[in-house]
C-alpha positions as protocol buffer text, in pm:
chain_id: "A"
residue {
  index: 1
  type: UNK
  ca { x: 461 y: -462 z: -504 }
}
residue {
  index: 2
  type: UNK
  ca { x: 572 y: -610 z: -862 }
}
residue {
  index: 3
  type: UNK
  ca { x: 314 y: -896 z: -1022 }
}
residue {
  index: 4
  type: UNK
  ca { x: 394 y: -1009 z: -1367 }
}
residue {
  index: 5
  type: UNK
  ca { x: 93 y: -963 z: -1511 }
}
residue {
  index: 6
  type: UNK
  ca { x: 24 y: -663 z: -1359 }
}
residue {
  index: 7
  type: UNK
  ca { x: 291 y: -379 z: -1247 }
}
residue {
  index: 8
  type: UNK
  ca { x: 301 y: -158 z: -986 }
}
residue {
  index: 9
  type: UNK
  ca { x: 191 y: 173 z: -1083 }
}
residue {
  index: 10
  type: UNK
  ca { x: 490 y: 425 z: -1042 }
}
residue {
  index: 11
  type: UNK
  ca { x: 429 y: 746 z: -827 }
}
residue {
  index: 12
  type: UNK
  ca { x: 120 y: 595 z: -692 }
}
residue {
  index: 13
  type: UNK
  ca { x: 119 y: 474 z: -329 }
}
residue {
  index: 14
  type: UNK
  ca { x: -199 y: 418 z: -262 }
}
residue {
  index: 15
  type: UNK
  ca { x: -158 y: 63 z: -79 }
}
residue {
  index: 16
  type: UNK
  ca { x: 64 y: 224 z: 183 }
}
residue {
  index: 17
  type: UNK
  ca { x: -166 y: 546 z: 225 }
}
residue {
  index: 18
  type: UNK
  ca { x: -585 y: 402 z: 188 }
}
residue {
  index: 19
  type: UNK
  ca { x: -534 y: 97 z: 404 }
}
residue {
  index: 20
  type: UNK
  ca { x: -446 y: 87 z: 786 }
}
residue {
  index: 21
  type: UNK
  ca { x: -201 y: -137 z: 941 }
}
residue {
  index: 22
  type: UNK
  ca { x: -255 y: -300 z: 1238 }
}
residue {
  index: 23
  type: UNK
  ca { x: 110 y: -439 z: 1292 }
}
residue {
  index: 24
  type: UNK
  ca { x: 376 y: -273 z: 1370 }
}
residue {
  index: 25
  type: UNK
  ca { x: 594 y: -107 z: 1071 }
}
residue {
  index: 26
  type: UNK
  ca { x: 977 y: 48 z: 1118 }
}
residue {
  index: 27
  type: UNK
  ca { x: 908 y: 389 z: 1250 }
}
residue {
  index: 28
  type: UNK
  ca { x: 512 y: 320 z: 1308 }
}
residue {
  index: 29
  type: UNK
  ca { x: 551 y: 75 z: 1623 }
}
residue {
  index: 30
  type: UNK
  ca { x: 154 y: 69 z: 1606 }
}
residue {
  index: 31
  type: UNK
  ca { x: 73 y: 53 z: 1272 }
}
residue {
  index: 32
  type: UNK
  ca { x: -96 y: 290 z: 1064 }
}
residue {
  index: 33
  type: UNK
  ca { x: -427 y: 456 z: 1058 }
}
residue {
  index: 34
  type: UNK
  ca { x: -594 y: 450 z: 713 }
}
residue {
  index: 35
  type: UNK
  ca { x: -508 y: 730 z: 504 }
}
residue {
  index: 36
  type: UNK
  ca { x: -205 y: 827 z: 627 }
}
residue {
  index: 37
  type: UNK
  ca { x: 99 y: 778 z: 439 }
}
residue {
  index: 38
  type: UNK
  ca { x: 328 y: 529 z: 577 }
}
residue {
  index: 39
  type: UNK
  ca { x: 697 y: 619 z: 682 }
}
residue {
  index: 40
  type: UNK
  ca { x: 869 y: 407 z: 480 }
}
residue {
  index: 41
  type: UNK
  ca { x: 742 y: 561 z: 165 }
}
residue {
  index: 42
  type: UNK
  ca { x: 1005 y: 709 z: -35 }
}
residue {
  index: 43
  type: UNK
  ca { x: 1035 y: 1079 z: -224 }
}
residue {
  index: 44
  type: UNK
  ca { x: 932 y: 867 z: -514 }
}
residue {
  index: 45
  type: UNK
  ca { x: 639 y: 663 z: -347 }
}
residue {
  index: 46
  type: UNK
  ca { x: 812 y: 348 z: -345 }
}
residue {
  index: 47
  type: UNK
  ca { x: 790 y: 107 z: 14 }
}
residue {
  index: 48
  type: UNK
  ca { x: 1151 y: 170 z: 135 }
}
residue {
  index: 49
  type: UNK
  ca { x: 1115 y: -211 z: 320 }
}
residue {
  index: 50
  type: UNK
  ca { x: 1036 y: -380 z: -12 }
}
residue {
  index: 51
  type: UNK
  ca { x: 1188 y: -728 z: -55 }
}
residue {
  index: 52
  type: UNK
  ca { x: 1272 y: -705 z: 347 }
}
residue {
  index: 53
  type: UNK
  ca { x: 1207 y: -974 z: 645 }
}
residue {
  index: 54
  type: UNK
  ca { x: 1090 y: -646 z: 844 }
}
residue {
  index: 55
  type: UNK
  ca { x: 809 y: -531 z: 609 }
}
residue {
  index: 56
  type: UNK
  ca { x: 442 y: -616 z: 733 }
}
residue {
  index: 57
  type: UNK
  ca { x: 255 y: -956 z: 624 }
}
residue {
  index: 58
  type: UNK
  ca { x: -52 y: -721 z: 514 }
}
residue {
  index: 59
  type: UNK
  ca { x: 240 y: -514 z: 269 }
}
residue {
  index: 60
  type: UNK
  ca { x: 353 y: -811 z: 126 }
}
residue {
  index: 61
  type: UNK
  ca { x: 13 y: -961 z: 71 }
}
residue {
  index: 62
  type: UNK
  ca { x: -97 y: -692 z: -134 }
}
residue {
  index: 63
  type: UNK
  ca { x: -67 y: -759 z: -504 }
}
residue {
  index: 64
  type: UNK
  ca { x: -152 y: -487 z: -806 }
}
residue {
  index: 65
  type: UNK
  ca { x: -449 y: -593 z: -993 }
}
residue {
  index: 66
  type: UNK
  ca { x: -628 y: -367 z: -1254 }
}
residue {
  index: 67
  type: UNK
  ca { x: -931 y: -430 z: -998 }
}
residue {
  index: 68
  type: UNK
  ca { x: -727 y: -239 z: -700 }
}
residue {
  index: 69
  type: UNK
  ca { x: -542 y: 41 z: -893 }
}
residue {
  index: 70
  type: UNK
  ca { x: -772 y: 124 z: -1135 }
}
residue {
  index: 71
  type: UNK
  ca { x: -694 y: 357 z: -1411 }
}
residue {
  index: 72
  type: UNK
  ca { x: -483 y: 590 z: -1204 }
}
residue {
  index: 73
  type: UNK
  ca { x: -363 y: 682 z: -865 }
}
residue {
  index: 74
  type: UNK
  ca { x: -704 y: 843 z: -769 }
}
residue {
  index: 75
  type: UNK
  ca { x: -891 y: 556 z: -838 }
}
residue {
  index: 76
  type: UNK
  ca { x: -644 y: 291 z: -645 }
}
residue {
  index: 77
  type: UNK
  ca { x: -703 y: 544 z: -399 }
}
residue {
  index: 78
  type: UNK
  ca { x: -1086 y: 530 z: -395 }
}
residue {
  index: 79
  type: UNK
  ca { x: -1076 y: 140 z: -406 }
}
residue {
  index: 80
  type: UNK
  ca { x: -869 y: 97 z: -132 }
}
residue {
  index: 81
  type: UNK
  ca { x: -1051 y: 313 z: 100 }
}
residue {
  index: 82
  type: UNK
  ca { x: -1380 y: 189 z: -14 }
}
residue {
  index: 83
  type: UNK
  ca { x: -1211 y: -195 z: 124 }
}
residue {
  index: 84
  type: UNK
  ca { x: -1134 y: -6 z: 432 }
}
residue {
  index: 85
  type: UNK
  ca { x: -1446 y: 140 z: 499 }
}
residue {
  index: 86
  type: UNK
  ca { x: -1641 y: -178 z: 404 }
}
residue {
  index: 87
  type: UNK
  ca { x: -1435 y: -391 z: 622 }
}
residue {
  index: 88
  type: UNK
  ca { x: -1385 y: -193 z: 941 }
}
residue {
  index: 89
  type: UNK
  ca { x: -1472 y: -340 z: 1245 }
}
């Protein structure tokens, strides 16, 4: 996730651990329960389908905003499992 006005936090992660997936992901065939990590996540925490065709709508909708990552890791963390749990069916 890269925003101009806003960068993606390095060694952070949170959007592919807080949320869950419903669609299908490379190596998750039914998507993703929240708060587990996703299996494209690199070493380094970084979404090895980036930039690709094959990477979920929900992935590539999500944009870094001070409002969803916070100060640090822990708080992106928070936030995004706070949406989760406010929005779960």
């Amino acid at each position: 996730m890269e925003n101009s006005t806003f960068p993606c936090r390095s060694r952070c992660g949170a959007c592919c651990i807080a949320p869950s997936i419903t669609s299908p992901i490379p190596g998750m065939p039914q998507g993703k329960p929240a708060g587990v990590p996703c299996v494209q996540l690199d070493a380094d925490l970084r979404c090895k389908l980036f930039g690709k065709p094959e990477r979920p709508a929900f992935c590539a909708s999500l944009r870094p905003s001070m409002e969803m990552c916070g100060n640090d890791r822990g708080q992106a963390l928070a936030f995004l499992a706070g949406l989760e749990s406010a929005t779960r069916p």
